mmCIF file of C-alpha atoms in Angstrom:
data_model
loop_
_atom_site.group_PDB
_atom_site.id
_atom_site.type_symbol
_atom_site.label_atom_id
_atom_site.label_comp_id
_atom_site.label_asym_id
_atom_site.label_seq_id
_atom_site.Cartn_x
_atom_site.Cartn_y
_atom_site.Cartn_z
ATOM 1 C CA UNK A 1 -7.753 -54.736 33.712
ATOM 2 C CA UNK A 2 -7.223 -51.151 32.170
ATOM 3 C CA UNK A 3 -6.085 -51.133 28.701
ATOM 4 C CA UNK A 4 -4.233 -47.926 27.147
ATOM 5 C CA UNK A 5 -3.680 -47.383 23.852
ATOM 6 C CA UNK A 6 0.150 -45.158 23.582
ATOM 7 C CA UNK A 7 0.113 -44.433 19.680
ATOM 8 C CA UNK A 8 2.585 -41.822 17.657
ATOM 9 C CA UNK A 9 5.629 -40.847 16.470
ATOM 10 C CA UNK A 10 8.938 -41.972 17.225
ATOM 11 C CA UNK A 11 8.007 -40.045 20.746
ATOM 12 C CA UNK A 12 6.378 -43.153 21.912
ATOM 13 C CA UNK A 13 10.135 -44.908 22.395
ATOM 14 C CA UNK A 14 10.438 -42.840 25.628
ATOM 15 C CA UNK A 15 7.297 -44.184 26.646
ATOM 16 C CA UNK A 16 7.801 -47.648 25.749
ATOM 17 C CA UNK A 17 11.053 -47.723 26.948
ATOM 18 C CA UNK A 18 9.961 -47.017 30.559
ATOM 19 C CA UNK A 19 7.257 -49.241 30.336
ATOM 20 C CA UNK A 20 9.298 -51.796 30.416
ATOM 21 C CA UNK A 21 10.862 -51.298 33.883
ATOM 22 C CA UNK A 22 7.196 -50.297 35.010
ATOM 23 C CA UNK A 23 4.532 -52.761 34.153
ATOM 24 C CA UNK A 24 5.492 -55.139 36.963
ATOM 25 C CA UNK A 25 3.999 -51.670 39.412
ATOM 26 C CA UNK A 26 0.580 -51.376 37.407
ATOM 27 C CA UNK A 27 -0.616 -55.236 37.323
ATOM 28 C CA UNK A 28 -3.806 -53.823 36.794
ATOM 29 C CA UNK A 29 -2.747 -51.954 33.468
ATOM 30 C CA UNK A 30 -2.341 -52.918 30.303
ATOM 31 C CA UNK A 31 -0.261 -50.253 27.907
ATOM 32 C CA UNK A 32 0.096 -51.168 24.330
ATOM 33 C CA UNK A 33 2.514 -48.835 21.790
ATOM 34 C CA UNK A 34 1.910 -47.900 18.520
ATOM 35 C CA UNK A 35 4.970 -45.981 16.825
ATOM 36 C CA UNK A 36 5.445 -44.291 13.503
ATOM 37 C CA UNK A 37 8.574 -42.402 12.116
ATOM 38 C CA UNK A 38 7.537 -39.121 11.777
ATOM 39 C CA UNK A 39 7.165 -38.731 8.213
ATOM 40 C CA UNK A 40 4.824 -41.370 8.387
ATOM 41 C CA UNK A 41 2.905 -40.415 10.897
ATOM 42 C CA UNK A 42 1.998 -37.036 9.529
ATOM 43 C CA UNK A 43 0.190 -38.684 6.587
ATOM 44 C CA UNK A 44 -1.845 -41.152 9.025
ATOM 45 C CA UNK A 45 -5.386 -39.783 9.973
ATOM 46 C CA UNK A 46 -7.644 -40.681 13.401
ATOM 47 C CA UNK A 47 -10.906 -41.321 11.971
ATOM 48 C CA UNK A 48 -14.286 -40.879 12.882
ATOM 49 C CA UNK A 49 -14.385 -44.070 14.110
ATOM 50 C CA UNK A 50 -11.233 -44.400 16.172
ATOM 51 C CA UNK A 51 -8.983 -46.250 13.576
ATOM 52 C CA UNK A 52 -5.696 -44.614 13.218
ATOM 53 C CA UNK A 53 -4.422 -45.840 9.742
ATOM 54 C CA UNK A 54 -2.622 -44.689 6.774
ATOM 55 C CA UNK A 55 -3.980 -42.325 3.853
ATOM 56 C CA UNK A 56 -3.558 -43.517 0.489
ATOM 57 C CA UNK A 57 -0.267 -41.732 -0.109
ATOM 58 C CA UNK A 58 1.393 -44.143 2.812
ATOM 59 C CA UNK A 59 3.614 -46.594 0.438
ATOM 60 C CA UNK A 60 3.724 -50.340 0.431
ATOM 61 C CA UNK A 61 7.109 -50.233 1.325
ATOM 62 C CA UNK A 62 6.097 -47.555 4.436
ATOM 63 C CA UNK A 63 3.352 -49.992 5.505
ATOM 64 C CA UNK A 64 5.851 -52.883 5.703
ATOM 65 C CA UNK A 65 7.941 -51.083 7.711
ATOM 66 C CA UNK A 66 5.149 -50.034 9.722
ATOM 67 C CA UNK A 67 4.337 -53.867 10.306
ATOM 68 C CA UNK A 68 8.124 -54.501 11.139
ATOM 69 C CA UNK A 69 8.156 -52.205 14.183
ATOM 70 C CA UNK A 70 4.142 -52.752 15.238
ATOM 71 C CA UNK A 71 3.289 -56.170 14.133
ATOM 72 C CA UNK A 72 0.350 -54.324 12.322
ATOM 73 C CA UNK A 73 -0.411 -50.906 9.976
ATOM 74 C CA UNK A 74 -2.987 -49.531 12.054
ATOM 75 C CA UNK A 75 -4.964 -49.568 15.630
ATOM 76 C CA UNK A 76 -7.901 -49.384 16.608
ATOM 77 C CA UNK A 77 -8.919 -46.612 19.498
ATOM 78 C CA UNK A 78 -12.204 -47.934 19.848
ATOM 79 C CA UNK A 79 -10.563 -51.215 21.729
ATOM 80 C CA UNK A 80 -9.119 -49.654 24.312
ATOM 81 C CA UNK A 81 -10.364 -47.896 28.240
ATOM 82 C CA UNK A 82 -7.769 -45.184 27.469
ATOM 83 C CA UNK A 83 -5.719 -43.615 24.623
ATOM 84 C CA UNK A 84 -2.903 -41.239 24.870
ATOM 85 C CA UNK A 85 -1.311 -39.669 21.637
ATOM 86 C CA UNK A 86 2.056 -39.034 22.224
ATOM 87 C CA UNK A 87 4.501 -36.839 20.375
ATOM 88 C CA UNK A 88 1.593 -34.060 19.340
ATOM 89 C CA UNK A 89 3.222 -31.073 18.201
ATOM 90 C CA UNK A 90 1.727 -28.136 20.434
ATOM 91 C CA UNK A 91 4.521 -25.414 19.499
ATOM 92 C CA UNK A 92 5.490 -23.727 23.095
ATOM 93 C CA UNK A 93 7.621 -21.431 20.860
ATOM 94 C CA UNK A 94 4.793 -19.491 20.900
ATOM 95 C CA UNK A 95 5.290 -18.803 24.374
ATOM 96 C CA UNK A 96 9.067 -18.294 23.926
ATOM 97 C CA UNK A 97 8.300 -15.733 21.082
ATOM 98 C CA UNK A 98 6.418 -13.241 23.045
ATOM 99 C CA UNK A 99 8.165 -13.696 26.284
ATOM 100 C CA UNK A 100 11.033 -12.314 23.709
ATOM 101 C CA UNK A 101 8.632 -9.425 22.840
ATOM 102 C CA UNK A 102 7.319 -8.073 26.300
ATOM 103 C CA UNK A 103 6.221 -9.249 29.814
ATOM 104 C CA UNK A 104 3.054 -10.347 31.482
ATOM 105 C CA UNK A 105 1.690 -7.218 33.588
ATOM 106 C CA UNK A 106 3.007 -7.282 36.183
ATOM 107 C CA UNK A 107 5.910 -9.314 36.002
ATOM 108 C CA UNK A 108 8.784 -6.698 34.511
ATOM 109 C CA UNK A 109 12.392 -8.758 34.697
ATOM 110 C CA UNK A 110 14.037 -7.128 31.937
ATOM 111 C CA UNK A 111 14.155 -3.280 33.240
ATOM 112 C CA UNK A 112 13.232 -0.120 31.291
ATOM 113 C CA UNK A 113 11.898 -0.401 27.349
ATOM 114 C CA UNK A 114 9.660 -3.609 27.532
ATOM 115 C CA UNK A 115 6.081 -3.745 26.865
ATOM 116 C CA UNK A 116 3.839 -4.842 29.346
ATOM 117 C CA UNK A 117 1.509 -7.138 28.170
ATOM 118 C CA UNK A 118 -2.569 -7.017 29.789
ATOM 119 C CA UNK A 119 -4.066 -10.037 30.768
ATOM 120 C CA UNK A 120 -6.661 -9.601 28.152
ATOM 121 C CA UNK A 121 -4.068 -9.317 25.281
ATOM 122 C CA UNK A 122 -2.136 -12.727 26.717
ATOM 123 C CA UNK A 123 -4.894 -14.662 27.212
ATOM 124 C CA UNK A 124 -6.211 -13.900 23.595
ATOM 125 C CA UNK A 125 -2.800 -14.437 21.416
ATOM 126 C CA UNK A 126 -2.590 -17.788 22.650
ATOM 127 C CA UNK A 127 -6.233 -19.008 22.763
ATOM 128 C CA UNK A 128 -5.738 -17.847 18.883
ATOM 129 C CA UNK A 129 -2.353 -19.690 18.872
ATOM 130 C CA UNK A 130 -3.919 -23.130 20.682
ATOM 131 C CA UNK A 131 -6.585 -22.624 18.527
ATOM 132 C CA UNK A 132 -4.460 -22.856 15.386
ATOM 133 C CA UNK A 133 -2.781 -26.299 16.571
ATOM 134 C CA UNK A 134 -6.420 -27.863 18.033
ATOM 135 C CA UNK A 135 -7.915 -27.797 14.739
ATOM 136 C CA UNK A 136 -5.998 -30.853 13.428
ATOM 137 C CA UNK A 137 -7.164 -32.417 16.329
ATOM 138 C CA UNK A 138 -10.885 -33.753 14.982
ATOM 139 C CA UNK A 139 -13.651 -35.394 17.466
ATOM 140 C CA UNK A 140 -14.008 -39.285 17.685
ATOM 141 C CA UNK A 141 -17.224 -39.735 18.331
ATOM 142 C CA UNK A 142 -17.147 -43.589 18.262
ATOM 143 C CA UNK A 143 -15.251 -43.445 21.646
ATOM 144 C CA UNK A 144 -16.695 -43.751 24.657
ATOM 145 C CA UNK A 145 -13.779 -41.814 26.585
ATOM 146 C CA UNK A 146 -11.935 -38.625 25.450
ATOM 147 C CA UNK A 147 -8.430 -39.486 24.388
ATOM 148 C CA UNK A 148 -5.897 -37.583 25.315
ATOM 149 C CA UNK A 149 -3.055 -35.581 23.317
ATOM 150 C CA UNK A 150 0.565 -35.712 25.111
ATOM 151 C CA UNK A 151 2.699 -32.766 23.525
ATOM 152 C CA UNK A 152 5.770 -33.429 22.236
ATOM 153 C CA UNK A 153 9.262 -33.344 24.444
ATOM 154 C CA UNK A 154 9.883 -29.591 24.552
ATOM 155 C CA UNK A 155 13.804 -29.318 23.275
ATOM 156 C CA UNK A 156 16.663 -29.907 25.593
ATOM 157 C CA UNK A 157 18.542 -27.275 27.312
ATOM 158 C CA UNK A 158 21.022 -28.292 24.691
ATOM 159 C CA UNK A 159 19.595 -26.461 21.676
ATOM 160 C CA UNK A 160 20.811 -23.194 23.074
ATOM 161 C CA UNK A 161 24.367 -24.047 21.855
ATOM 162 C CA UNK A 162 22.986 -24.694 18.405
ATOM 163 C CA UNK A 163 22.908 -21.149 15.787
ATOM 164 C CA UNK A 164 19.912 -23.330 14.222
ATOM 165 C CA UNK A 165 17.071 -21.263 13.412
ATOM 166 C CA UNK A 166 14.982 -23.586 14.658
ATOM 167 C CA UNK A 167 15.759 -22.810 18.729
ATOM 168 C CA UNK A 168 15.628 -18.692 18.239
ATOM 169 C CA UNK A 169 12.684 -18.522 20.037
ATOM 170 C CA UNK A 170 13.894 -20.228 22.763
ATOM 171 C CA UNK A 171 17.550 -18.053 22.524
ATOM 172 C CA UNK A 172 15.206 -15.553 22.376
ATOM 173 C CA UNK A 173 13.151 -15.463 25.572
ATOM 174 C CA UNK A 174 16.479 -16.501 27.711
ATOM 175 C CA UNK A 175 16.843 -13.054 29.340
ATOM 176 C CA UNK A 176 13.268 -12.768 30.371
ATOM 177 C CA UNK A 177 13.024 -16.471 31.654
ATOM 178 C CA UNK A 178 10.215 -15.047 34.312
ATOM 179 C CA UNK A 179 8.138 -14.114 31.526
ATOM 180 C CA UNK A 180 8.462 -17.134 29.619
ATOM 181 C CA UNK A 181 7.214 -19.398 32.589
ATOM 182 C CA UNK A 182 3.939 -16.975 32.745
ATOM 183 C CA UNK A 183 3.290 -16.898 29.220
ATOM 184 C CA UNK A 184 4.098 -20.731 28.909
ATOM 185 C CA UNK A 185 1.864 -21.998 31.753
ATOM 186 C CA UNK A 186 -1.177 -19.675 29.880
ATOM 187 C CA UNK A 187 -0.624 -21.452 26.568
ATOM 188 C CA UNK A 188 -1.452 -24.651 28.378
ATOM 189 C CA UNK A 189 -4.158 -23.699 29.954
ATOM 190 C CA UNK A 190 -5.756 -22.433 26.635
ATOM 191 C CA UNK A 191 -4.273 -25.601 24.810
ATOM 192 C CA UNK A 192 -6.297 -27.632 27.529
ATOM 193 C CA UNK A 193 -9.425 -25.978 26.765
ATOM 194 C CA UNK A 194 -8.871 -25.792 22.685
ATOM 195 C CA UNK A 195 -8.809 -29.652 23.192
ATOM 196 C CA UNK A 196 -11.330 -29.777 25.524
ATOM 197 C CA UNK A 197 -14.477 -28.340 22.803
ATOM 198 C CA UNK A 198 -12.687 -30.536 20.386
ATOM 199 C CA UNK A 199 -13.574 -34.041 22.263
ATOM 200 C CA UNK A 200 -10.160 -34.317 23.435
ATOM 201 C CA UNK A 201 -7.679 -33.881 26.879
ATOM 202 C CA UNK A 202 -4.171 -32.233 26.595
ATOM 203 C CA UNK A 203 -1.458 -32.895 28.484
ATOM 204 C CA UNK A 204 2.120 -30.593 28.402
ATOM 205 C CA UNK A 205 4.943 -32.594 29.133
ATOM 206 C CA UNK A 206 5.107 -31.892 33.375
ATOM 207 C CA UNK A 207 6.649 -28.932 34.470
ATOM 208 C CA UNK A 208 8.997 -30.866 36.730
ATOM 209 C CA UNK A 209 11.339 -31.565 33.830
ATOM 210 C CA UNK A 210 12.058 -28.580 32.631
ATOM 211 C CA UNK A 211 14.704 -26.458 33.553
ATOM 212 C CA UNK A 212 14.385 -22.861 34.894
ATOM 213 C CA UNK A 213 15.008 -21.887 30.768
ATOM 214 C CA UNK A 214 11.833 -23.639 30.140
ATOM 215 C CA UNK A 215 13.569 -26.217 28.281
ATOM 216 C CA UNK A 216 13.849 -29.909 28.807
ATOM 217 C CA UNK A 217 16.698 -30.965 31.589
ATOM 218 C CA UNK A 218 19.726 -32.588 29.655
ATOM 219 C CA UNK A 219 19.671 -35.443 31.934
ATOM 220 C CA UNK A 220 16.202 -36.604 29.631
ATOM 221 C CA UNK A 221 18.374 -36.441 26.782
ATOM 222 C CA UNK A 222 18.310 -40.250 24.626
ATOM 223 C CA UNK A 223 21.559 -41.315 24.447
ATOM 224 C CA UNK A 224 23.090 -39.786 21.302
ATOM 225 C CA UNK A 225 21.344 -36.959 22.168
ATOM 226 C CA UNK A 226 21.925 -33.100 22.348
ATOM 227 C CA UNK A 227 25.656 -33.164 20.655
ATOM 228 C CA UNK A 228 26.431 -30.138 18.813
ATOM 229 C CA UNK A 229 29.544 -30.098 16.144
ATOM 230 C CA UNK A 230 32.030 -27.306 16.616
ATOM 231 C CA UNK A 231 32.454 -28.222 12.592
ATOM 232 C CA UNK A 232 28.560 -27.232 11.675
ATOM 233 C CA UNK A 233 27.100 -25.100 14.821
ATOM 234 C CA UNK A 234 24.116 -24.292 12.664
ATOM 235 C CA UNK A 235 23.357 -27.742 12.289
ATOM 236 C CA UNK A 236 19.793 -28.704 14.089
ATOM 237 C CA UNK A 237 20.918 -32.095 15.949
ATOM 238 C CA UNK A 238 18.551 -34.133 18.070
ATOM 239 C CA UNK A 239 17.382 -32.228 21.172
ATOM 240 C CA UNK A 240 14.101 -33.589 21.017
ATOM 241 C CA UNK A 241 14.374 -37.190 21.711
ATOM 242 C CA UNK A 242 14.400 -38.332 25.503
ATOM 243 C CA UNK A 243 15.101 -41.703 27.365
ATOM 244 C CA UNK A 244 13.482 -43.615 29.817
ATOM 245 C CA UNK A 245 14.008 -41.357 32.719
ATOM 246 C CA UNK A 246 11.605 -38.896 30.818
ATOM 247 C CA UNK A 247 8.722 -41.326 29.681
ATOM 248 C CA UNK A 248 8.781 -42.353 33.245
ATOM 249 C CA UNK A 249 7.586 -39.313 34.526
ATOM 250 C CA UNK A 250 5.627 -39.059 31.694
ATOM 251 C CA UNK A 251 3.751 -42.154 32.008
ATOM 252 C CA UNK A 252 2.972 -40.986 35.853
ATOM 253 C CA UNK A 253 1.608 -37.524 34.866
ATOM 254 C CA UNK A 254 -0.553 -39.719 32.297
ATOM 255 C CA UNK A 255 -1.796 -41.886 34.915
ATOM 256 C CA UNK A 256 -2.213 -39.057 37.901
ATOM 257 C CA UNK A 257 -3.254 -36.228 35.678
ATOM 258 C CA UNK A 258 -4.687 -37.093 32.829
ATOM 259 C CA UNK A 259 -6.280 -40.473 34.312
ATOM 260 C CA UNK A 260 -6.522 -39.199 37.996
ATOM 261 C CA UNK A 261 -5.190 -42.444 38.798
ATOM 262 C CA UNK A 262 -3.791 -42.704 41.996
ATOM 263 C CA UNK A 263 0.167 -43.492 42.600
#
């Protein structure tokens, strides 16, 4: 029997969710969840050792609600064949933002008055932008595997109708969508080997849910999710969380991928 550890933010419902309507196809597989709102999560730390528990500013009050939805207030890495952390932010707005700026030599799909960017010049502002979000991600040396980091759900296609500043990247980079799928399949690759000297894997959400705008397909959408009020188009909204459809396929790139498990 394998055992994997899914741990993380409120990402991990996705995942869980599926799991559910899985298992009965893995009887060889064992997939515990861990899941923390995401205010709490940001103040929990993956130690040396493999615990992931609270810091000292984590309230009683935060713990016990921690227990409510986990039956416990921290787990324990070091128990498990397999981790994944899900809901890891990895920023592909980085991508977004320069596909905005200029294209990839040779690709040119926005006519006269764009830079062309060099190989050279991509490949080194986003090993330095990989860089800057692998450093948070510190080596467990207790473990005898390398756990892996699952990015978070890039945002729905749905964020384009929101004015929120939040999605101008990704409003951004919507004319040079050709661009954007070049820059945003080199940001993994250097996110992959950031993680890599760092003791870790890294896995992108799969490719096969996005949409041609690089964002996530609607239909992955939570239910609830994605609305936008003609009363407060600024507003940010949810276009983040996804359903079971999406940790579905997520769970399978885990497995295949990151576990090179076959399906």
């Amino acid at each position: 029997m394998m055992r994997i550890l899914a741990f993380g933010n409120s990402h991990v419902g996705a995942w869980r969710e599926a799991w559910e309507g899985l298992y009965a196809e893995f009887p060889d597989i064992e997939m515990d969840f861990f899941s923390l709102p995401e205010k709490i999560h940001a103040r929990y730390r993956l130690r040396a050792t493999g615990l992931f528990a609270p810091r000292r500013n984590v309230t009683p009050a935060e713990r016990e609600r921690v227990a409510g939805i986990n039956g416990r207030v921290e787990c324990d890495l070091s128990a498990y064949d397999h981790a994944v952390w899900i809901g890891v932010a990895w920023h592909p707005e980085r991508a977004a933002e320069l596909a905005a700026l200029g294209d990839p030599y040779p690709v040119g799909d926005a006519g006269a008055g764009r830079p062309a960017y060099g190989a050279g010049f991509v490949t080194a502002a986003l090993a330095q932008a990989a860089e800057g979000v692998a450093e948070a991600w510190v080596a467990v040396p207790a473990l005898r595997y390398r756990p892996i980091v699952f990015g978070r759900p890039v945002y729905a296609e749905t964020c384009l109708a929101s004015g929120h500043r939040l999605y101008a990247p990704w409003r951004g980079a919507q004319a040079h969508t050709a661009a954007l799928q070049v820059f945003l399949d080199s940001y993994r690759a250097e996110l992959v080997r950031a993680a890599a000297a760092r003791g870790f894997g890294f896995l992108a959400p799969p490719a096969d849910l996005s949409a041609p705008t690089g964002l996530t397909r609607p239909a992955c959408l939570a239910a609830g999710g994605g609305a936008v009020d003609p009363a407060a188009p600024d507003a940010r909204g949810d276009h983040s969380h996804m359903n079971a459809l999406y940790g579905r396929r997520c769970i399978a790139h885990l497995l295949a991928e990151g576990l090179g498990l076959p399906l």
